[in-house]
Every structure is written in structure tokens, then in C-alpha cells.
mmCIF file of C-alpha atoms in Angstrom:
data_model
loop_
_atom_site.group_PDB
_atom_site.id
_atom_site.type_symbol
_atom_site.label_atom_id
_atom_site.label_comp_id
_atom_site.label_asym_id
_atom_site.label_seq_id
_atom_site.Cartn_x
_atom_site.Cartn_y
_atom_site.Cartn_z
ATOM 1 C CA UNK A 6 249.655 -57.895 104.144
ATOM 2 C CA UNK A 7 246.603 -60.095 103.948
ATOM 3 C CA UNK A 8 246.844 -60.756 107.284
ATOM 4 C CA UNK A 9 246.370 -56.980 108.314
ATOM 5 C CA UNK A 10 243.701 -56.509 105.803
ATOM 6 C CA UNK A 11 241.787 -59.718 107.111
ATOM 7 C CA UNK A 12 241.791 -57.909 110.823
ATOM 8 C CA UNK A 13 240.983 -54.983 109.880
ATOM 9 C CA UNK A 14 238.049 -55.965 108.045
ATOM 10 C CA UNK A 15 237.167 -58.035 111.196
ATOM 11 C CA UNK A 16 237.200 -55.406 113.430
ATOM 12 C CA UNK A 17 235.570 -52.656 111.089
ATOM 13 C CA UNK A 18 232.399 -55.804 110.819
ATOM 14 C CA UNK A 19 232.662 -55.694 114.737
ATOM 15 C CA UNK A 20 232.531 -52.214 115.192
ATOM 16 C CA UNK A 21 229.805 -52.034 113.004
ATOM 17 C CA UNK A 22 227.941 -54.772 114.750
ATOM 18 C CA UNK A 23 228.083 -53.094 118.064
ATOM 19 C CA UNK A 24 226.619 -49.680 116.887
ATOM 20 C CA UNK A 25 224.083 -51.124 115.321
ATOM 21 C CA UNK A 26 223.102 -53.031 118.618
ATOM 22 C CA UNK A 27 223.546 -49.387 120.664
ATOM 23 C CA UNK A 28 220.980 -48.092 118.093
ATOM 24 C CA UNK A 29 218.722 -50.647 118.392
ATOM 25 C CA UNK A 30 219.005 -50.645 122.237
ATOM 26 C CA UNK A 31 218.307 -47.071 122.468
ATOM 27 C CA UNK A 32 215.470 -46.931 120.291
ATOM 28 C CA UNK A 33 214.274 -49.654 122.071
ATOM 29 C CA UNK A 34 214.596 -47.849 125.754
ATOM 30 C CA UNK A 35 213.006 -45.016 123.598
ATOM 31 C CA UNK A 36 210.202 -46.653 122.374
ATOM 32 C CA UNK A 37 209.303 -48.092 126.056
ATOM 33 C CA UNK A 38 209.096 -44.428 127.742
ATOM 34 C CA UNK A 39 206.059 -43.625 125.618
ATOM 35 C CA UNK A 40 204.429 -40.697 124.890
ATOM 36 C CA UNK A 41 201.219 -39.130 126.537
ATOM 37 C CA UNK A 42 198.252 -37.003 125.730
ATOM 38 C CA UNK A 43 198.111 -33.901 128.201
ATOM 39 C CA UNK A 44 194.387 -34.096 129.160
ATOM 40 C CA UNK A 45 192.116 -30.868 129.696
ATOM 41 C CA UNK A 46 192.295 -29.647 133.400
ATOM 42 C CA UNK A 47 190.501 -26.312 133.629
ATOM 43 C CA UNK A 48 188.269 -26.293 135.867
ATOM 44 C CA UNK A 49 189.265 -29.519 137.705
ATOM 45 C CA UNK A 50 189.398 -29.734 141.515
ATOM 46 C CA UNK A 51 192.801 -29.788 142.420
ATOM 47 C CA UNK A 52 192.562 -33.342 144.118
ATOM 48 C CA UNK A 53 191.507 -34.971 141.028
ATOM 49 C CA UNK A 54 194.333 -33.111 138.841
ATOM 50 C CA UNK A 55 196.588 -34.471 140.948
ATOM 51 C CA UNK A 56 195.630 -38.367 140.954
ATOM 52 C CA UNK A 57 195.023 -38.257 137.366
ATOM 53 C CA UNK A 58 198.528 -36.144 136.928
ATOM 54 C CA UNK A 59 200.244 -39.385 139.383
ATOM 55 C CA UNK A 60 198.074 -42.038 137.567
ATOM 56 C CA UNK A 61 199.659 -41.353 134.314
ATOM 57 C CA UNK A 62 203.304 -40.810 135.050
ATOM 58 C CA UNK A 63 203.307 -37.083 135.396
ATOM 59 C CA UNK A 64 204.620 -34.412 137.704
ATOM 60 C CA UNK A 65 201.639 -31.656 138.518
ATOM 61 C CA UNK A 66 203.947 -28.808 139.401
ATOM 62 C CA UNK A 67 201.788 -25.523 141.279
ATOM 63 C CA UNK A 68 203.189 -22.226 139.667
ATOM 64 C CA UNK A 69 200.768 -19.537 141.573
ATOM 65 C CA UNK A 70 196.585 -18.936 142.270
ATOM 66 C CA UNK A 71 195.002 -15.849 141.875
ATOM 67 C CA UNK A 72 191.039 -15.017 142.358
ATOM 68 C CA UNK A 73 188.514 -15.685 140.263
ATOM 69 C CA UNK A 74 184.912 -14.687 139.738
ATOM 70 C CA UNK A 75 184.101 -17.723 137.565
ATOM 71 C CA UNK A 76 185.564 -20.650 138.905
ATOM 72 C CA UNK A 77 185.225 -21.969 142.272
ATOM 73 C CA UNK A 78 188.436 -22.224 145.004
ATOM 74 C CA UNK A 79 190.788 -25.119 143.870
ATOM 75 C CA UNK A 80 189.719 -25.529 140.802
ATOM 76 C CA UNK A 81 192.608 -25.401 137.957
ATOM 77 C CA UNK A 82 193.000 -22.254 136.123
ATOM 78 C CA UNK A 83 195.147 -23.174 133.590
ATOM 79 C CA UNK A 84 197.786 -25.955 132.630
ATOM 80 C CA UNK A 85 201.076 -26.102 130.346
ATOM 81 C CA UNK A 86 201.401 -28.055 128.374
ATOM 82 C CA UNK A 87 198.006 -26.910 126.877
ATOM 83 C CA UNK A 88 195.392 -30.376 126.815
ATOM 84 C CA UNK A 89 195.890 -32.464 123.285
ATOM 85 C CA UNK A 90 199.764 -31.764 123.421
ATOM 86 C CA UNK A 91 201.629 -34.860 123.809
ATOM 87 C CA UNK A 92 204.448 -35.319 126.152
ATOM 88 C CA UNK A 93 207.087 -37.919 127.968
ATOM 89 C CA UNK A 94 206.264 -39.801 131.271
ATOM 90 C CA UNK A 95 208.174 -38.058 133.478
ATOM 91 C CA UNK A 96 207.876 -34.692 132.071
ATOM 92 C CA UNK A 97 206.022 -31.707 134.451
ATOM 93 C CA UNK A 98 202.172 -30.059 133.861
ATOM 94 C CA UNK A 99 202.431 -26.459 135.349
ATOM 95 C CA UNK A 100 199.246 -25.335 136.834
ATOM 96 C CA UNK A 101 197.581 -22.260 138.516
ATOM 97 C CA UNK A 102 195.045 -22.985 140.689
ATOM 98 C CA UNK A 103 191.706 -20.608 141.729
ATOM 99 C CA UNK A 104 191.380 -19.112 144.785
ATOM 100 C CA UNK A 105 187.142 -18.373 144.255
ATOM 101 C CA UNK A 106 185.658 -15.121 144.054
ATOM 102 C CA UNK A 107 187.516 -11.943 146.299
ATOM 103 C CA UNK A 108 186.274 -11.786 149.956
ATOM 104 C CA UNK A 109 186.257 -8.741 151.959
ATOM 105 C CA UNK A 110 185.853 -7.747 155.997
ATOM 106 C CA UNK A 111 182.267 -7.556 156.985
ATOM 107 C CA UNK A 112 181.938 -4.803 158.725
ATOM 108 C CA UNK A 113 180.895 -4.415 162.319
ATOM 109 C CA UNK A 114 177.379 -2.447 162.042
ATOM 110 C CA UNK A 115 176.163 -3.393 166.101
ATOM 111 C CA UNK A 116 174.931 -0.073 167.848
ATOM 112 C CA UNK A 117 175.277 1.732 164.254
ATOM 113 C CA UNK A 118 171.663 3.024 162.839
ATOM 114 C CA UNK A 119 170.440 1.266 160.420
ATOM 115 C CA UNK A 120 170.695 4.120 157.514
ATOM 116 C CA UNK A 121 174.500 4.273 158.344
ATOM 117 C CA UNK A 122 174.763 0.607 158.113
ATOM 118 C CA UNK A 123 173.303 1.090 155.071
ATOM 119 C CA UNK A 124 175.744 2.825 153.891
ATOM 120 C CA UNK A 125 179.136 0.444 155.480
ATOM 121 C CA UNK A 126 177.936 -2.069 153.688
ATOM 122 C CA UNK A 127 178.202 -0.776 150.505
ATOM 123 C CA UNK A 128 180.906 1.010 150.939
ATOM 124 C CA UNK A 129 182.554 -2.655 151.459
ATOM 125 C CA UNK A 130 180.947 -3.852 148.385
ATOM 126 C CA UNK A 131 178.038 -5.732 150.285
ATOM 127 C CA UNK A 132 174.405 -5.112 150.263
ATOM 128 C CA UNK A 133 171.731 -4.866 152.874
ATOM 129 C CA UNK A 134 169.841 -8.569 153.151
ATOM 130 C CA UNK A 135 166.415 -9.299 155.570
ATOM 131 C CA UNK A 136 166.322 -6.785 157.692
ATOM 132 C CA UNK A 137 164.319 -8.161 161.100
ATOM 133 C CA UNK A 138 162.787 -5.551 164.560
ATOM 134 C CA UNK A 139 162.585 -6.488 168.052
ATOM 135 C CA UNK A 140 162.728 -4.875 171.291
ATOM 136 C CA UNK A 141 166.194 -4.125 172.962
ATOM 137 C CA UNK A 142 166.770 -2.302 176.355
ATOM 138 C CA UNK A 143 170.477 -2.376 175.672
ATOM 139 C CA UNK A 144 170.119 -1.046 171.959
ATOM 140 C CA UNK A 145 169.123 2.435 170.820
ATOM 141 C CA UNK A 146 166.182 2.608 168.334
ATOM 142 C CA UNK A 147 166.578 2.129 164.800
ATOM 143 C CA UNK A 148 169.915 0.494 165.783
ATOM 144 C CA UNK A 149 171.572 -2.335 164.819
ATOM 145 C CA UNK A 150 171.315 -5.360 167.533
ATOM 146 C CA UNK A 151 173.340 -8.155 165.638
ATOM 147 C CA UNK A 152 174.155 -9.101 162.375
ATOM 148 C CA UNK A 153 175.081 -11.948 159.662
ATOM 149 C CA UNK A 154 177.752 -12.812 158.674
ATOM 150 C CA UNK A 155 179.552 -12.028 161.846
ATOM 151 C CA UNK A 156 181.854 -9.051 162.039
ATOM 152 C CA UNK A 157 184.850 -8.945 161.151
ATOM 153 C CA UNK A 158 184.290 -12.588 159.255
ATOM 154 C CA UNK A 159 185.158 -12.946 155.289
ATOM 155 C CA UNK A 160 182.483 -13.114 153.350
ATOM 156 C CA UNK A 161 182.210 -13.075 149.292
ATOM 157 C CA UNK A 162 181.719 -9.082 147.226
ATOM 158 C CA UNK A 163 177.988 -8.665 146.862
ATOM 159 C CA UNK A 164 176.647 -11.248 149.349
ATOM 160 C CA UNK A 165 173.690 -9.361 151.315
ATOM 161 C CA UNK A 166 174.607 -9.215 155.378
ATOM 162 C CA UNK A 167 171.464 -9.888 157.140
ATOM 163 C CA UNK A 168 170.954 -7.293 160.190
ATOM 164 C CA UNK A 169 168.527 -7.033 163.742
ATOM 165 C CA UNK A 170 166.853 -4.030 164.598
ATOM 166 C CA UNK A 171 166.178 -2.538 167.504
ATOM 167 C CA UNK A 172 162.993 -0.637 168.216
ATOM 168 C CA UNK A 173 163.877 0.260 171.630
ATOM 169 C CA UNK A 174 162.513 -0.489 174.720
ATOM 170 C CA UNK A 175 159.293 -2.821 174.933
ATOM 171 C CA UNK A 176 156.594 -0.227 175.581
ATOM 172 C CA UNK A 177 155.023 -0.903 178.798
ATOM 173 C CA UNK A 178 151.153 -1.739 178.579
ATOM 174 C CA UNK A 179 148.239 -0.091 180.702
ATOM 175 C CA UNK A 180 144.329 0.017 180.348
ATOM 176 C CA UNK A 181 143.127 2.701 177.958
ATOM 177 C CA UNK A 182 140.932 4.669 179.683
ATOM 178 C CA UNK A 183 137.543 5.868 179.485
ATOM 179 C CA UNK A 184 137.476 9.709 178.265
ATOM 180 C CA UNK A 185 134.500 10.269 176.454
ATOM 181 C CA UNK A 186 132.257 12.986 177.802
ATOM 182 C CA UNK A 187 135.666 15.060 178.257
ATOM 183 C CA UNK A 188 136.580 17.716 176.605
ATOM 184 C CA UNK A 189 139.126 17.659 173.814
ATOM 185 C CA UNK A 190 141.721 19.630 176.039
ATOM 186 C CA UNK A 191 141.119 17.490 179.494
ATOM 187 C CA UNK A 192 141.250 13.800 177.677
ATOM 188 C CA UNK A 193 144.478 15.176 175.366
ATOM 189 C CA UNK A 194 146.001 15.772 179.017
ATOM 190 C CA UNK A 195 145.141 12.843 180.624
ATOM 191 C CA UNK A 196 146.810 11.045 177.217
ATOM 192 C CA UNK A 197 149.784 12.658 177.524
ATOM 193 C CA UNK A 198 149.827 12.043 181.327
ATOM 194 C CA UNK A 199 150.123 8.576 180.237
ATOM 195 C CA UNK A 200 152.321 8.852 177.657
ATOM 196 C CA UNK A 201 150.323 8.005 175.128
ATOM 197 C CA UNK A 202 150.182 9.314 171.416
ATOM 198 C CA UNK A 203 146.490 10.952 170.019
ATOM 199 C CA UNK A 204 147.251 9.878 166.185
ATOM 200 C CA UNK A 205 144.047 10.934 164.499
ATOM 201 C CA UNK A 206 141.292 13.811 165.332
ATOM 202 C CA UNK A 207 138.098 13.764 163.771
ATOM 203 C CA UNK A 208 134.855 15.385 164.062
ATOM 204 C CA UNK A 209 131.367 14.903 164.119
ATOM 205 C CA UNK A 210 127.594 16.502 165.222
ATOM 206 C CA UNK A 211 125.503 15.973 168.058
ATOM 207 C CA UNK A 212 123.703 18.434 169.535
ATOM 208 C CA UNK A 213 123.413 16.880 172.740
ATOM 209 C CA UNK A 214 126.464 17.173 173.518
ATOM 210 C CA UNK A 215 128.851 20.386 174.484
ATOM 211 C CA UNK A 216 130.987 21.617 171.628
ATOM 212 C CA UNK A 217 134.646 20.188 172.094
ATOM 213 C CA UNK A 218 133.902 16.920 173.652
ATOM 214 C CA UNK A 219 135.172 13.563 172.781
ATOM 215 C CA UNK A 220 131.951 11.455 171.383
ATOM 216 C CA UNK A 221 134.055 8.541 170.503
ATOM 217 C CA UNK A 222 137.415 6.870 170.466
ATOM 218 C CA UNK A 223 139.243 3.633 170.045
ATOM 219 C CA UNK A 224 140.712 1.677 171.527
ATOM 220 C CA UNK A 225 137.556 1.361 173.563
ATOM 221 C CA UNK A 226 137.782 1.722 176.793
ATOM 222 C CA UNK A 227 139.557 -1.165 179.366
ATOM 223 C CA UNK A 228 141.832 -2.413 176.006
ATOM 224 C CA UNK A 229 145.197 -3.016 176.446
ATOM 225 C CA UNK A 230 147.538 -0.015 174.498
ATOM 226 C CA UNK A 231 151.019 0.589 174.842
ATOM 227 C CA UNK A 232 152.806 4.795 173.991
ATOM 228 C CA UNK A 233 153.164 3.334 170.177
ATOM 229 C CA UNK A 234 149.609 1.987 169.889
ATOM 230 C CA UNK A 235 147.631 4.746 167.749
ATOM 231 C CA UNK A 236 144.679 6.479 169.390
ATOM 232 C CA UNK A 237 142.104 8.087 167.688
ATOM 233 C CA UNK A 238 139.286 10.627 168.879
ATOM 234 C CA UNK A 239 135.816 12.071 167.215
ATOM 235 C CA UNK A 240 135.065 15.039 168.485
ATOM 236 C CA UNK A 241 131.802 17.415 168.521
ATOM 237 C CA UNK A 242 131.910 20.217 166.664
ATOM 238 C CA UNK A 243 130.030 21.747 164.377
ATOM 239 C CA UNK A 244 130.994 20.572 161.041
ATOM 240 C CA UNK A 245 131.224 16.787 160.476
ATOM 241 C CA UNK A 246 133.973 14.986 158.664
ATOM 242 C CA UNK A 247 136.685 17.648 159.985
ATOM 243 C CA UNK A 248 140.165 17.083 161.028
ATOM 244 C CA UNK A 249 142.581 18.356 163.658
ATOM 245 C CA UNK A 250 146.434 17.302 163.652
ATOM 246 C CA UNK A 251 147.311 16.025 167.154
ATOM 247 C CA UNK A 252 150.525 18.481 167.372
ATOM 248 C CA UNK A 253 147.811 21.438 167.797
ATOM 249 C CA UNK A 254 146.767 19.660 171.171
ATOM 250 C CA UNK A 255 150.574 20.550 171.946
ATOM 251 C CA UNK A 256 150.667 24.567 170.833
ATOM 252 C CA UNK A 257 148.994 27.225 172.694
ATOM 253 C CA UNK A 258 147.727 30.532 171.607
ATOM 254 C CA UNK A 259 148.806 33.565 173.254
ATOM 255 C CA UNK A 260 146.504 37.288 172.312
ATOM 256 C CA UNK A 261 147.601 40.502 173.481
ATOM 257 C CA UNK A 262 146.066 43.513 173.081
ATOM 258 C CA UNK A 263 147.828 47.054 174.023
ATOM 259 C CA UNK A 264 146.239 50.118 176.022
ATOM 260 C CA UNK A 265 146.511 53.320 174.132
ATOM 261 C CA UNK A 266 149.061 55.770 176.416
ATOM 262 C CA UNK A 267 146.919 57.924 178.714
ATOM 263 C CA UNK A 268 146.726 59.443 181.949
ATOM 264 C CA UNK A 269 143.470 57.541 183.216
ATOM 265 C CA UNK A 270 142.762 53.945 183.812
ATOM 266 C CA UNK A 271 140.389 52.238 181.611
ATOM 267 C CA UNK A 272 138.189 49.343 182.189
ATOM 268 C CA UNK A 273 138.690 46.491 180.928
ATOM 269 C CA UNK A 274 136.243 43.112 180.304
ATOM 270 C CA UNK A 275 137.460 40.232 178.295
ATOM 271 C CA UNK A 276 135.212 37.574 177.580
ATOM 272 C CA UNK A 277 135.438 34.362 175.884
ATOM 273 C CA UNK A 278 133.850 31.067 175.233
ATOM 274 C CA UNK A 279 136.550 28.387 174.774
ATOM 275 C CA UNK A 280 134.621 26.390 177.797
ATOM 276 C CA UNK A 281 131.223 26.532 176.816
ATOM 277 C CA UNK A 282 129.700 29.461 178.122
ATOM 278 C CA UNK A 283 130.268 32.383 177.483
ATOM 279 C CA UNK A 284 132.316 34.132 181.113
ATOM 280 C CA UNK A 285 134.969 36.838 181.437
ATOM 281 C CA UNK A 286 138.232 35.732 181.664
ATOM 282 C CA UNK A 287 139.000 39.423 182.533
ATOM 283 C CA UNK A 288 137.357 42.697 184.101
ATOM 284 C CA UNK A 289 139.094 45.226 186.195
ATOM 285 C CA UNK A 290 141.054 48.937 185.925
ATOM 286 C CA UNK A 291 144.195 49.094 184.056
ATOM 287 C CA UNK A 292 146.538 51.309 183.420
ATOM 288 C CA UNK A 293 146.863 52.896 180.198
ATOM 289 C CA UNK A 294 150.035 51.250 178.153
ATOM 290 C CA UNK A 295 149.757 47.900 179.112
ATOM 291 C CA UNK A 296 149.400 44.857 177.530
ATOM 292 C CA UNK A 297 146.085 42.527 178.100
ATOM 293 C CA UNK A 298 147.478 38.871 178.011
ATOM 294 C CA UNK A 299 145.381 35.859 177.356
ATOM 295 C CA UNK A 300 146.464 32.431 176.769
ATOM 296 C CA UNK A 301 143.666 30.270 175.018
ATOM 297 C CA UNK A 302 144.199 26.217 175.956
ATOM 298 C CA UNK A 303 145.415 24.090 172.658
ATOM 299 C CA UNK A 304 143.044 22.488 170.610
ATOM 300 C CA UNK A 305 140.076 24.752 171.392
ATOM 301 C CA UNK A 306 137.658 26.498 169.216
ATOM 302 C CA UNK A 307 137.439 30.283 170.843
ATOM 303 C CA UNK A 308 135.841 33.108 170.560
ATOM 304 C CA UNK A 309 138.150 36.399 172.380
ATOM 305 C CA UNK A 310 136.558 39.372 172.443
ATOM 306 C CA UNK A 311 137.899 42.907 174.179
ATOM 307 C CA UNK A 312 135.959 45.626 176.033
ATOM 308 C CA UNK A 313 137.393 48.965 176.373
ATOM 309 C CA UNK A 314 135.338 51.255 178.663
ATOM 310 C CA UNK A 315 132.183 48.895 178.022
ATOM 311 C CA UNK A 316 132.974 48.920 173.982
ATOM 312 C CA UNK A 317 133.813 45.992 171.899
ATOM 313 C CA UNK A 318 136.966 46.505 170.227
ATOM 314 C CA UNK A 319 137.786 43.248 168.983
ATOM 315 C CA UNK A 320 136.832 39.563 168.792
ATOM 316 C CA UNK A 321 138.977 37.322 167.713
ATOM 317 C CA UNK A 322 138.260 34.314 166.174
ATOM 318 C CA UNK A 323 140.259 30.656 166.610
ATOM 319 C CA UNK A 324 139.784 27.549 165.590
ATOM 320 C CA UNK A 325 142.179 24.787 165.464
ATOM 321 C CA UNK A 326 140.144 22.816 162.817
ATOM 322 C CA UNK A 327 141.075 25.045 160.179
ATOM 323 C CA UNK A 328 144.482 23.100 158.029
ATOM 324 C CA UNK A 329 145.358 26.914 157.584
ATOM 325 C CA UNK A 330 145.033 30.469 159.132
ATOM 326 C CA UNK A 331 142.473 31.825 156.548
ATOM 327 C CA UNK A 332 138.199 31.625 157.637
ATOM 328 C CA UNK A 333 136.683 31.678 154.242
ATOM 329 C CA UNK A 334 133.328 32.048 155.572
ATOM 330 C CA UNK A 335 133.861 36.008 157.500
ATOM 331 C CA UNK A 336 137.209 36.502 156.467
ATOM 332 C CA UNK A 337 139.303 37.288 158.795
ATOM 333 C CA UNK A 338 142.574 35.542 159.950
ATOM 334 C CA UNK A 339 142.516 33.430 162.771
ATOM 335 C CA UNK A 340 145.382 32.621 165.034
ATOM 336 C CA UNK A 341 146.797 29.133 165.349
ATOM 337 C CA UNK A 342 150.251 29.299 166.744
ATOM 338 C CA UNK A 343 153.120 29.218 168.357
ATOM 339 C CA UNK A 344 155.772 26.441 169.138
ATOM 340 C CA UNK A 345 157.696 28.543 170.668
ATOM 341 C CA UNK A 346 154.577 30.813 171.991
ATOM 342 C CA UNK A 347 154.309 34.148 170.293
ATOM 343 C CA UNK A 348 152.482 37.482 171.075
ATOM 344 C CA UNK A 349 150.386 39.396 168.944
ATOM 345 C CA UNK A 350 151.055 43.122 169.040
ATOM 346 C CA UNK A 351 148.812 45.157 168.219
ATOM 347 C CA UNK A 352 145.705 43.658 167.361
ATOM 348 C CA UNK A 353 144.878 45.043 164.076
ATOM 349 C CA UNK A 354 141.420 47.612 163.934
ATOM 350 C CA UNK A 355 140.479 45.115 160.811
ATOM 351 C CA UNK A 356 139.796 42.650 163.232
ATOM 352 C CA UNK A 357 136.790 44.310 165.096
ATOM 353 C CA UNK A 358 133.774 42.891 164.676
ATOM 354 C CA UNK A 359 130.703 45.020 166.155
#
């Protein structure tokens, strides 16, 4: 019986022996993985998360990317564990990594005019940047010739998209020539023979000169001008500091004046002195009911007057100077039309002036 007892003490001392040395090994093995301090990774590049992730014995484990207006593309997002935690070597840091701000499509805005450019690029949440002209014979005017960023390239919300204008074909140059002397009418058509623009018409005084010629204009004479170089032109007339807008150069007037039914003819003198001097433009039978027709040449100051049977019915008064149909100074209208050309039936009895 001592015997037994004298084992079994032995082997409970062994038993006890060896679990304490398991304990002791484990806590050692414990003790020699070590715990780590999770350091802060927002906002790291994604190539230095990962070294310092592999430096210190830990997994960096990707779990998505999304966009982001704040940090730039490949930079982290955010990281679990959070940074301060403490971990195991070993043990994996989930991450979500930025993919920059959103990009769209840039649009492609070549042959498009500029206003609906305009208008694409904000629509596709970009905005118009240095906007640059030059001539194109492939391009229409006002049209877009090329742009940047390129179309159909990716380029960041809100980034401004540079564009080239066209303003059409380069103008072809002449010599301006030399049209003072000539009246207003004659040096208009010898413009617009040469496709050139009048831009400005002013007035001025000299009586040495006819009424309705050009004293002055510039470019002077022999420069070089192109259709989009502005021309200008002084005038003589009989008030100074007067202006005429170039389109009237362009509109013509038309008068009529109707015959009172009748069985007879009646004679008929119309005279006029949108030339100078005063000459009939008309004088000759007619018969009763029908129209007198008289076109007056744009941009002339006129005088009309009509002579029925050797009486002065009417004189009409025009003058293109005047910004609107009203002469203050003998009050009566005046006629400045028509574009399209209109007729003037009948010409009122308040219009005679004996």
C-alpha cells in the first residue's frame, strides 16, 4: 500500500511538472509574437501603406475604392483596425483606397458654334476656359476649330475645356480707293462693288462743295483694307455733326402719286433735286387713273415735287439724315423706307406745299 501511494504521488509531481512546462512554453511562444500599434493611413499613397503594412508584419488587405473629391487617386480612404488599436503580427489591415475626384466625357464641340458649345459643356459639368480666333477655310464662323482636352478624353467635373474659334475665311486684302469728290450714292456703290462695309456716316459743311459728296474718309486712300476693316465717310451737307446709318445706303424710296379718274389726259412734270440741280425726272400726258412712280436713290437728301396741269400739288420732302420720320423744323413727315420697297398711295393733300 505504500508502494502505490509512493507512485502515485510520483506521477501526480510529474504530471504537474509537465503542465507547468506547457504553460510556460506557451506563454513564452506568446510573448515572442508581439503586439503592434496600427499606425494612421488616411491619406497615404497606396505604395507606402503597403511597405510600411510588409515592414511590420502585417497583411494590407484591399476591400473596395470609391471617388473622392478630397483626396487624391490612391491615396487610403480608410483602414480597420482604426490607427492606435493594437494588434498581432500576422493579423490583416482592411483598406479602401481613393479613386480622385469623378471624371466625365469631354464632349466633342469641333464644327459646333461657340454659344452651343457653351452650353455642352455645362451640361457635362465643365466650363468654358480661353477661348482663342483665327481664320479657317474649312470651319464656319463663330465655330469651333479644335479644342482642349481632346474629345472624347476624361477629364475632372469643373475643369474649364479650352476651345479655337473660327472667324471664317481670311478676308482677302485690296487698295482702298480714292472716292472723295463722289457722291454719297456713287462711292457707297463702288464700296459695295468691293465688298466692303461703310461703318460710320458723318457730316460736315463746305460750301464749295456739292451737297451729298464725300469730303473725307479713312482709310485714306492706297491703304490696305480687307470686307471686315471699318470704313468711315464725312459727308457735305448742310448741318455739321450729323449722322446717317450705313443700312440707309441699302433701302430705297419709292413715291407714288395717283391720277384722279377722268376722261382727259393730264400733264404731268415731276421735278426733283436729289442730284444737284434741280431737272424733271418726269413730263409728258397721262392718262387719268394711273399711278406716277418715282424711285429716289438710297442715302439721298430729295426734294419730289408733282405738277398737275402746270400746278404744284405736292413736294415731298426726304432726308436720310433724320434718326426718325418726323422734320421738326416744317413739319411734315418725310419718307425713309422700305426693306422690302413700299408704295405710297395716295399722297396725302397735307403734304402740299405751295
Amino acid at each position: 500500500m505504500k508502494s502505490f501511494v509512493k507512485y502515485a504521488l510520483i506521477f501526480l509531481a510529474a504530471m504537474a511538472g509537465a503542465a507547468g512546462i506547457a504553460y510556460y512554453s506557451i506563454g513564452l511562444f506568446t510573448q515572442s509574437a508581439g503586439e503592434i500599434v496600427v499606425p494612421k493611413l488616411i491619406g497615404k499613397n497606396i505604395i507606402y501603406v503597403l511597405e510600411t503594412l510588409t515592414n511590420m508584419g502585417l497583411n494590407a488587405k484591399l476591400y473596395g475604392t470609391r471617388y473622392d473629391d478630397a483626396l487624391p487617386r490612391y491615396a487610403v480612404l480608410s483602414q480597420d483596425p482604426q490607427p492606435g488599436a493594437t494588434i498581432k503580427k500576422g493579423r490583416d489591415v482592411v483598406i479602401y483606397i481613393s479613386k480622385g475626384k469623378k471624371e466625365n466625357i469631354v464632349p466633342d464641340l469641333r464644327q459646333i458654334p461657340l454659344n452651343q458649345a457653351g452650353i455642352l459643356l455645362e451640361e457635362n459639368e465643365f466650363k468654358k476656359g480661353q477661348v482663342s480666333f483665327t481664320y479657317s477655310s474649312f470651319t464656319r464662323k463663330d465655330s469651333i476649330i479644335a479644342q482642349y482636352p481632346d474629345p472624347f478624353s476624361t477629364a475632372l467635373k469643373g475643369r474649364a475645356c479650352d476651345l479655337l474659334v473660327s472667324r471664317g475665311e481670311r478676308p482677302v486684302g485690296m487698295v482702298m480707293p480714292d472716292i472723295k469728290g463722289l457722291r454719297l450714292e456713287m462711292a457707297a456703290g463702288i464700296m459695295d462693288d468691293l465688298d466692303l462695309g461703310i461703318s460710320d456716316i458723318a457730316s460736315d459743311r463746305d460750301p464749295l462743295q456739292d451737297m451729298g459728296v464725300v469730303l473725307s474718309f479713312t482709310p485714306q486712300a492706297g491703304s490696305r483694307v480687307t470686307k471686315d476693316t471699318p470704313i468711315a465717310l464725312v459727308v457735305n451737307h448742310l448741318e455739321k455733326n450729323q449722322h446717317m446709318t450705313p443700312d440707309r445706303l441699302s433701302r430705297s424710296v419709292f413715291l407714288t402719286y395717283s391720277l384722279e379718274p377722268g376722261f382727259l389726259k393730264r400733264h404731268v412734270r415731276v421735278e426733283t433735286d436729289m442730284f444737284g440741280p434741280v431737272f424733271d425726272l418726269y413730263n409728258e400726258y397721262m392718262k387719268p387713273g394711273q399711278d406716277i412712280r418715282i424711285l429716289v436713290v438710297p442715302g439721298t437728301r430729295a426734294n419730289v415735287s408733282f405738277f398737275i396741269d402746270h400746278t404744284l400739288v405736292k413736294t415731298i420732302h426726304i432726308d436720310p439724315w433724320k434718326a426718325d420720320n418726323t422734320d421738326n423744323t416744317i413739319g411734315e413727315p418725310l419718307l425713309w423706307e422700305s426693306s422690302p420697297l413700299q408704295f405710297y398711295h395716295v399722297i396725302s393733300p397735307d403734304w402740299v406745299k405751295n
